[in-house]
XYZ file of C-alpha atoms in Angstrom:
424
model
C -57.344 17.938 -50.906
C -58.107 17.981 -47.186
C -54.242 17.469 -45.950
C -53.145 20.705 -48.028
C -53.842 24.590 -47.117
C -52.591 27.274 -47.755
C -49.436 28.717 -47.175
C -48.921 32.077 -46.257
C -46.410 34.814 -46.850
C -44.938 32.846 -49.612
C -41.285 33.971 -51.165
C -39.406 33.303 -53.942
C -36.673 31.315 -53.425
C -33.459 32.168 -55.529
C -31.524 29.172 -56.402
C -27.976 29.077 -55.657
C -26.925 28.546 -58.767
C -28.562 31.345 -61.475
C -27.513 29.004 -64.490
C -29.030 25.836 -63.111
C -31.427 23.803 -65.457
C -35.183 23.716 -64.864
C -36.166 22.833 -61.481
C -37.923 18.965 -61.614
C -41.223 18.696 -60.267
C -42.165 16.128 -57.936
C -45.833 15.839 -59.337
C -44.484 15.168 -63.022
C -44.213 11.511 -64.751
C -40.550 11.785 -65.270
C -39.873 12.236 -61.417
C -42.283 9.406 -60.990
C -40.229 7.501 -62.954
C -36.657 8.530 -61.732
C -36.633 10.488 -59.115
C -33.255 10.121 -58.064
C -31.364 11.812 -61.185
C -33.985 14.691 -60.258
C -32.762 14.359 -56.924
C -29.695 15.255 -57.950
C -30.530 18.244 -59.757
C -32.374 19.550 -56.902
C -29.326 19.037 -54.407
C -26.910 20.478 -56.474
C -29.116 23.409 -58.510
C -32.051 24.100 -56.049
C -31.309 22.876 -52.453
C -34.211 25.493 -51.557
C -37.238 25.145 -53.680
C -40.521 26.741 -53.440
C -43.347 23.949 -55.241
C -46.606 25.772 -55.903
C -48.738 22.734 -56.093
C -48.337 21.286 -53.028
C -47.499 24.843 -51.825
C -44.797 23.552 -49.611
C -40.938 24.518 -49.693
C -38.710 21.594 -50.414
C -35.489 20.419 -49.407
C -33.027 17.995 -50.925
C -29.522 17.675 -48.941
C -28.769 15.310 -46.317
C -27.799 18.153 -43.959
C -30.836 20.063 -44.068
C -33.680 17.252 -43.803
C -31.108 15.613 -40.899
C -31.587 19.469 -39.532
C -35.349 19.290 -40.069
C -35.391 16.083 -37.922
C -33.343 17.512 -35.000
C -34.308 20.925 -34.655
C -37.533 21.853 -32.925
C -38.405 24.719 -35.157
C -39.242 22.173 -37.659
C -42.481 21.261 -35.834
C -45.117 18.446 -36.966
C -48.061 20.698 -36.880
C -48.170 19.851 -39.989
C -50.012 16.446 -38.874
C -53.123 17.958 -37.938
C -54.159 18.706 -40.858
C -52.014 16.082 -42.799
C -52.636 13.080 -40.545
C -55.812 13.662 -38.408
C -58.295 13.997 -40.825
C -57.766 10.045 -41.291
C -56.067 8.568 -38.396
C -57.151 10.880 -35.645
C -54.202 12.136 -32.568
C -51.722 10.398 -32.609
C -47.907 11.153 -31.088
C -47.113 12.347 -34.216
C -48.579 15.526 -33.680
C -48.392 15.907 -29.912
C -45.148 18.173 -28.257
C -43.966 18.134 -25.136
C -45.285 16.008 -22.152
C -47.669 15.246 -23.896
C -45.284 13.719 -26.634
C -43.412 12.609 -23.958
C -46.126 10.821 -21.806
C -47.851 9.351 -24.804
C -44.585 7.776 -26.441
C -43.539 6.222 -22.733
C -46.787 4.205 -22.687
C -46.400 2.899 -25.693
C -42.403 2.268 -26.205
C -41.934 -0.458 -24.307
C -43.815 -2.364 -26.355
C -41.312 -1.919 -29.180
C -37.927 -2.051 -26.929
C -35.704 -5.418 -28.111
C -36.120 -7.626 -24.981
C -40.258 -6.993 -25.314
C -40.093 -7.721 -29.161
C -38.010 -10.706 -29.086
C -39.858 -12.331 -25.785
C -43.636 -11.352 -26.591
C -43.358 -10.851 -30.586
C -40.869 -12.683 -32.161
C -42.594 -16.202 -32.613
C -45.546 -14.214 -33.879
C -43.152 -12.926 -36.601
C -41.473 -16.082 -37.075
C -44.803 -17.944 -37.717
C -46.295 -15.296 -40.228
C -43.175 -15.642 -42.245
C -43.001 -19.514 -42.212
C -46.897 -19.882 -43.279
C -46.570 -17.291 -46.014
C -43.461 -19.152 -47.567
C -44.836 -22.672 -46.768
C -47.944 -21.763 -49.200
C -45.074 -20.859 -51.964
C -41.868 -23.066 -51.521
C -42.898 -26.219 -53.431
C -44.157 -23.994 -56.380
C -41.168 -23.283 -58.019
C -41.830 -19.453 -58.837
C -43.724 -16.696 -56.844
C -44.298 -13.059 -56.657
C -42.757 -11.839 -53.393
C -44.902 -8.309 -53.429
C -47.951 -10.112 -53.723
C -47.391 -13.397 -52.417
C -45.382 -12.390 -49.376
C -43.910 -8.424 -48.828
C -47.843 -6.793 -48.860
C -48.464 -9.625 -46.126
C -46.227 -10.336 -43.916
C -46.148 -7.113 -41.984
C -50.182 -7.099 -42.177
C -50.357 -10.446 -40.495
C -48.006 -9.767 -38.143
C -49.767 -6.647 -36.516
C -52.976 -8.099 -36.454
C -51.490 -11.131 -34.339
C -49.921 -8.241 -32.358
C -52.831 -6.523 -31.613
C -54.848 -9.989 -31.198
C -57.111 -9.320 -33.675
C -59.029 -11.648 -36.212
C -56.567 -13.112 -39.100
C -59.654 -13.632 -41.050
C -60.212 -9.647 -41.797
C -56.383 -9.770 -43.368
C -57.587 -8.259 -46.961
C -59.814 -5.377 -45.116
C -56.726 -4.390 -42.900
C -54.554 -4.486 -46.431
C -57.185 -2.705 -47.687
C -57.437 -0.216 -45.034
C -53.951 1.141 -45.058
C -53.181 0.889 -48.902
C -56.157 3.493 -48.463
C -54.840 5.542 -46.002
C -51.303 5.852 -47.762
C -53.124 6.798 -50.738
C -54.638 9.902 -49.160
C -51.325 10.729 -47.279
C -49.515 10.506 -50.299
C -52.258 12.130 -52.662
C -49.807 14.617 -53.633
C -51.992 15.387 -57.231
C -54.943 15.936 -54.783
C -57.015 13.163 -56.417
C -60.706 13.553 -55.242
C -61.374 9.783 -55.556
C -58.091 9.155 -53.189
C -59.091 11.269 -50.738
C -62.631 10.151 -50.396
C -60.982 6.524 -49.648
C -58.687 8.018 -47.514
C -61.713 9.670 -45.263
C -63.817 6.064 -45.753
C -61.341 4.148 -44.384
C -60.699 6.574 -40.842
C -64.795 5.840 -40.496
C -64.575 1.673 -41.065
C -61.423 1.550 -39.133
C -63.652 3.073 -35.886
C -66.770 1.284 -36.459
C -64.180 -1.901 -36.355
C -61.770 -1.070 -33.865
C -63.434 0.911 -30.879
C -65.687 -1.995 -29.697
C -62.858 -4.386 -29.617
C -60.920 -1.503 -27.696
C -64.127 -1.742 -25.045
C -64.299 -5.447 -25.003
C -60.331 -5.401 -24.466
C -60.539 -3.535 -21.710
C -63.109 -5.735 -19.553
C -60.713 -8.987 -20.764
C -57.563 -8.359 -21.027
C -54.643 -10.957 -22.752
C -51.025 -11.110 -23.930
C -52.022 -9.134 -27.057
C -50.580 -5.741 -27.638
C -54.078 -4.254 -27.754
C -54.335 -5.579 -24.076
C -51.225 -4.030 -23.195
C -52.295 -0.746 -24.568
C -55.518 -0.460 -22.854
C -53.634 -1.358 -19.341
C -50.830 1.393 -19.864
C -50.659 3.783 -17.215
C -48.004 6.660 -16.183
C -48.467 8.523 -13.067
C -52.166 8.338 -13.461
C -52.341 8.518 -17.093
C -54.016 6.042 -19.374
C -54.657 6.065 -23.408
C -58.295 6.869 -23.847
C -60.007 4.234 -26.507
C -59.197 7.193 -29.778
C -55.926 7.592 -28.173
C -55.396 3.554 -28.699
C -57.745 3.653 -32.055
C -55.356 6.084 -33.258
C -52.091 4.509 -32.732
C -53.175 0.828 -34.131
C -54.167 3.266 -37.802
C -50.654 4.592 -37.077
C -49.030 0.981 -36.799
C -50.958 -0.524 -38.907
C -50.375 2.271 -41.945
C -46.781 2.945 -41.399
C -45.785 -0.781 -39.700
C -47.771 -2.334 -42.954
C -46.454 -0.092 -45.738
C -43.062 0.319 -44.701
C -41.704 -3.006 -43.891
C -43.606 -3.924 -46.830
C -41.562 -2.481 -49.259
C -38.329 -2.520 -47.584
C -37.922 -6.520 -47.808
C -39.149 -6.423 -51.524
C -36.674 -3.414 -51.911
C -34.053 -5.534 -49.962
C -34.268 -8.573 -51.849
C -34.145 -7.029 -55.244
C -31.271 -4.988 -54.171
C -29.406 -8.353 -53.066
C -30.828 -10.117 -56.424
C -29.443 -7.588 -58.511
C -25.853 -7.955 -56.666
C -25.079 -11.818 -56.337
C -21.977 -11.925 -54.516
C -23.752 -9.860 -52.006
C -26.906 -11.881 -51.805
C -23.638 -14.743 -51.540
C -22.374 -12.926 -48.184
C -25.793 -12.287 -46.530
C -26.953 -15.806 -47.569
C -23.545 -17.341 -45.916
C -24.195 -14.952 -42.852
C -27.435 -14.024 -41.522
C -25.857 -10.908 -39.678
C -25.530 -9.235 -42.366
C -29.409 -9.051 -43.292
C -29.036 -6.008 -40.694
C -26.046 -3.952 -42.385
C -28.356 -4.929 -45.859
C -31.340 -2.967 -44.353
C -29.732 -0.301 -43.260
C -28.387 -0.081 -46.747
C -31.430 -0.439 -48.316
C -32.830 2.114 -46.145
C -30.494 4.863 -47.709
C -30.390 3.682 -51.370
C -34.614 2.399 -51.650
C -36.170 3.790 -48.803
C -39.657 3.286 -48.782
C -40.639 6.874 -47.759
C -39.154 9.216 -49.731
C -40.974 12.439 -48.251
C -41.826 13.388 -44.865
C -43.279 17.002 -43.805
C -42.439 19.423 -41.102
C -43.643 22.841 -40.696
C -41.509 25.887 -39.385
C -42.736 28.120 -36.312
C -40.431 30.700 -37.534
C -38.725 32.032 -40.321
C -35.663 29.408 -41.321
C -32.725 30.180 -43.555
C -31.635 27.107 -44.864
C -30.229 25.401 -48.068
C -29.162 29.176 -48.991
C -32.497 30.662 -48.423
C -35.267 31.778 -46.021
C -38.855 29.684 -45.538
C -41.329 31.645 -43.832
C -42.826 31.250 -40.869
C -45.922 28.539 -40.720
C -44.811 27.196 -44.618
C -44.596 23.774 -44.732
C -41.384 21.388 -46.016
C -41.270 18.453 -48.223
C -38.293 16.513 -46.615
C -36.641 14.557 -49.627
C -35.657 11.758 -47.402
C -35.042 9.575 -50.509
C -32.336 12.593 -52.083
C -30.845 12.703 -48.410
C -29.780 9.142 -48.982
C -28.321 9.856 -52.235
C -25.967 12.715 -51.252
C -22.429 12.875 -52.177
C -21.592 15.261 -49.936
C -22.698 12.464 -47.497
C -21.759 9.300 -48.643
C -19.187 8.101 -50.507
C -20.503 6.736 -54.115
C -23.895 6.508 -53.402
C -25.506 5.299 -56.257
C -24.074 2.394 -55.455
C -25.686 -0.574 -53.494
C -22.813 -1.587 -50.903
C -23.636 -3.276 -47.525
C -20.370 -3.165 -46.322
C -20.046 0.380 -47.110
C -18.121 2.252 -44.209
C -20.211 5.200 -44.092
C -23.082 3.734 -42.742
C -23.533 2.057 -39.545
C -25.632 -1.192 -38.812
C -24.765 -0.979 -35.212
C -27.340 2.467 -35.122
C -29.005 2.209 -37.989
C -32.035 1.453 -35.875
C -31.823 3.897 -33.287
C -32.098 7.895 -32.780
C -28.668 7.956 -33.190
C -28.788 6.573 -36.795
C -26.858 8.072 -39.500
C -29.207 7.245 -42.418
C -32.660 9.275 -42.384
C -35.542 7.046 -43.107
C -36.821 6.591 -40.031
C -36.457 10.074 -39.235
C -34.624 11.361 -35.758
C -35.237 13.280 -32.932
C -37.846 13.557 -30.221
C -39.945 11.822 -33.240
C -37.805 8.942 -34.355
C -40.031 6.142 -35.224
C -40.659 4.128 -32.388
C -41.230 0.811 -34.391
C -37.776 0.863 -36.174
C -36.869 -2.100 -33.673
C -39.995 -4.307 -35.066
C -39.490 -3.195 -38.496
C -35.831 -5.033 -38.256
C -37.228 -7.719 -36.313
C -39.642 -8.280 -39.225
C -37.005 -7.824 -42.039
C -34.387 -9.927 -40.226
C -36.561 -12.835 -39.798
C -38.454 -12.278 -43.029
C -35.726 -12.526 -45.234
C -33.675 -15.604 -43.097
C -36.353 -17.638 -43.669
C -36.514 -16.760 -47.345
C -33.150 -17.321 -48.091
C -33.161 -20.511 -45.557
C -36.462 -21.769 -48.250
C -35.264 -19.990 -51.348
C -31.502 -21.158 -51.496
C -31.359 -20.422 -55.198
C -33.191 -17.930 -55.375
C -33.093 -15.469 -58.343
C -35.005 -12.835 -60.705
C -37.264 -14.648 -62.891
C -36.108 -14.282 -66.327
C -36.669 -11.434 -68.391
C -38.348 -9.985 -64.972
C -37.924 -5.842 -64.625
C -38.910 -5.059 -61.119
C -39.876 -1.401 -61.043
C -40.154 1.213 -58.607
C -43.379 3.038 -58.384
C -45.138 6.018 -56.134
C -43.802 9.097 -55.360
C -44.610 9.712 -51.099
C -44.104 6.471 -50.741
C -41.891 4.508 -53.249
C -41.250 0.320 -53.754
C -41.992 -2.043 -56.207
C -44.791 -3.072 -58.336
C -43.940 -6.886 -58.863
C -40.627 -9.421 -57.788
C -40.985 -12.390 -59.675
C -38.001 -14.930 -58.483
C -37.647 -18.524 -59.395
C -36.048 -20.995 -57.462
C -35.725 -25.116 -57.259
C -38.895 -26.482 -55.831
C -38.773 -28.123 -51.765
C -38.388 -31.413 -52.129
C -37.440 -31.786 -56.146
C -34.872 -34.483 -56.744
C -36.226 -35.958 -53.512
C-alpha cells in the first residue's frame, strides 16, 4: 500500500505486564467489531506495542497519545507518504514557518466571529433543506438521509462551488478515507484512493484559476486573495487544503452527529436535557467526542528514539495513536464507559480549542483548525433536528452499529417520529 514503508531498526517491545493475555490486533474482525474492550487490554497489558502489519508501534493511554500531540519529537512526517500521495501538501505535513505561515492564511476563516457572520446561514440552510425533504415522512435514516450530507453540502456552499456535483464530492472523500484508512492494504482501495487525488485536480484547479480573475464571498475566493507579508497560497497549495476540508470536514462531522444522536437516543433523560436546552448540544459533543469519536487513529512519527508507555520506539518508526482508547482511559476519566454529558471531567468550555482536554481533534501546533466549524455544524445540525424531530426515537427493533476501524461511526440510524403537520 502506497501510505506504508518500511520501518527501520525495529525492536521488540516487552510488555509491562509478562502474564498479560494475547495482544489484540487492530487488523482482526473482533477489534473491528469491539474495539474498545481491546482497548482496554492494550492500555492495561501492552501500553507499548510493536504491530508488524502496519509496521508501526502503537500506543493506547491517554497520557502518551496527549504526549504524542504536544511534543515535537512526534513529528507528522509521517504525512508525506501517508497523506500526499492523495491530497498533495497540505499543513499537515509542513513545520515551522512554513506551518506557521500556511495555517495564518487560512485560520481566520475558521475563527467564531468569521464562521458565525460569513458561514452560519450557509449551515443553517443545508440543515433545514435536508430535514424539510424528511419531516412529513414519519421515519428516516439519519446516516443516509442527513449525517453523510450535511457536512458535504455545507463545504461546497463554502467554497462556492456547484451543489449539483454533491454525490461526486461524497464520492470523492468516502474514497480518500478509504485509502487513508486502508489499514489491510487493499489494492482495490488504494487504486480509488489515487483516482480520486487525479479527478479532484482535473475539477478543482480551473475553478481555482477562474476564482482568482473573479473573486466573491466564497471561501475559495478568500483563499486565493490570502496574503502574509508577501505570501500567497499557490493554486496546489489551495487544491490541497479544499481535499483536506473536504475529507476530514465531510467525514468527521459526519459521523459525530449520527454518533451524537444515537448516544442521546440510547439515554432519554439526556436527549430530555439537551432537547429542553440547546446549550447543552455543546457539552454532548464534546462527550461524544471522547466516548464515539469518529477517528480513532492518528499517526506521528518520532525523529528520535522515544521511551514511552514503558518502552523505547526507534528513531524514524511510526505510531498508531489510539485516540479512540485515549478516550476510554480510567486513569483519565472517571467511569468512562459511560455516556455522561454532564460529566465533570470534561470541559465544554475547551473542548474546541488547543487547550481541550479530550483528544479527538488532536493538540498542539497541529490542532485541527476546523474544530470551530465542526461545532458550528453539529450545534445547528442537531437544534434543528430536535426543533423538527420532537419525538424523536430509535425505530423499533433498530441496532445501530459501529463500523471501520481508522475511522469509526455508524452504518444506519433509523428513528421514527410523529409526522409535521399530523393531527393538523
Amino acid at each position: 500500500m502506497p501510505w506504508l514503508r518500511p520501518v527501520h531498526l525495529l525492536r521488540r517491545v516487552v510488555p509491562v505486564n509478562l502474564h498479560a493475555p494475547q495482544a489484540p490486533d487492530i487488523l482482526s474482525p473482533e477489534f473491528a467489531a469491539d474495539p474498545y474492550s481491546a482497548y482496554r487490554v492494550l492500555r492495561d497489558d501492552f501500553p507499548l506495542l510493536h504491530h508488524e502489519p502496519t509496521q508501526s508501534y502503537i500506543i493506547s493511554r491517554y497520557e502518551d497519545v496527549e504526549r504524542a500531540f504536544k511534543d515535537p519529537v512526534f513529528t507528522t512526517d509521517n504525512y508525506d507518504w501517508q497523506l500526499e500521495p492523495v491530497h498533495g501538501r497540505t499543513i499537515l505535513q509542513m513545520s515551522g514557518r512554513e506551518h506557521a505561515v500556511r495555517r495564518a492564511l487560512v485560520a481566520p476563516a475558521f475563527r467564531g466571529n468569521t464562521l458565525e457572520q460569513s458561514f452560519l446561514l450557509v449551515i443553517e440552510r443545508n440543515a433545514r433543506h435536508l430535514i424539510d425533504a424528511f419531516r412529513e415522512a414519519g421515519s428516516v435514516d439519519l446516516v443516509a438521509e442527513f449525517a453523510t450530507r450535511f457536512p458535504v453540502g455545507v463545504i461546497v456552499d463554502m467554497l462556492g462551488l456547484d451543489r449539483a456535483d454533491h454525490e461526486r464530492f461524497h464520492r470523492w472523500y468516502t474514497a480518500i478515507v478509504g485509502f487513508l484508512g486502508n489499514l489491510a492494504q487493499d489494492p482495490d482501495v488504494a487504486e480509488a484512493g489515487l483516482r480520486t487525488r487525479d479527478e479532484f485536480a482535473a475539477y478543482l484547479l480551473p475553478v481555482i484559476r477562474e476564482r482568482r480573475d473573479n473573486l466573491g464571498d466564497d471561501l475559495l475566493s478568500t483563499l486565493c486573495a490570502a496574503e502574509i507579508d508577501g505570501t500567497r497560497m499557490s493554486d496546489e497549495d489551495i487544491k490541497a487544503f479544499c481535499s483536506l476540508l473536504l475529507t476530514a470536514g465531510g467525514e468527521t462531522t459526519d459521523k459525530a452527529i449520527s454518533s451524537l444522536m444515537h448516544n442521546l437516543l440510547r439515554h432519554p433523560e439526556q436527549l430530555a436535557a439537551v432537547r429542553a436546552d440547546h446549550s447543552l448540544i455543546a457539552p454532548a459533543f464534546a462527550e461524544t467526542l471522547r466516548y464515539t469519536p469518529p477517528v480513532h487513529m492518528i499517526m506521528r512519527q518520532v525523529a528520535e528514539d522515544v521511551a514511552i508507555g514503558g518502552g523505547e520506539i526507534p528513531q524514524g518508526s511510526t505510531v498508531t495513536c489510539l485516540i479512540g482508547s485515549a478516550g476510554r482511559d480510567e486513569r483519565r476519566y472517571a467511569d468512562p464507559d459511560t455516556f455522561d454529558i454532564h460529566r465533570a471531567d470534561l470541559s465544554a468550555t475547551t473542548a474546541f480549542s488547543a487547550a481541550a482536554d479530550h483528544l479527538s481533534f488532536a493538540l498542539g501546533r497541529h490542532f485541527c483548525v476546523g474544530a470551530l466549524l465542526a461545532k458550528a455544524e453539529v450545534e445547528v445540525g442537531v437544534a434543528q433536528l430536535l426543533e423538527a424531530l420532537p419525538d424523536v426515537a430509535l425505530a423499533p427493533g433498530a441496532e445501530p452499529r459501529e463500523q471501520g476501524v481508522f475511522t469509526r461511526g455508524l452504518d444506519e440510524l433509523p428513528v421514527r417520529f410523529t409526522p409535521a403537520g399530523a393531527g393538523g
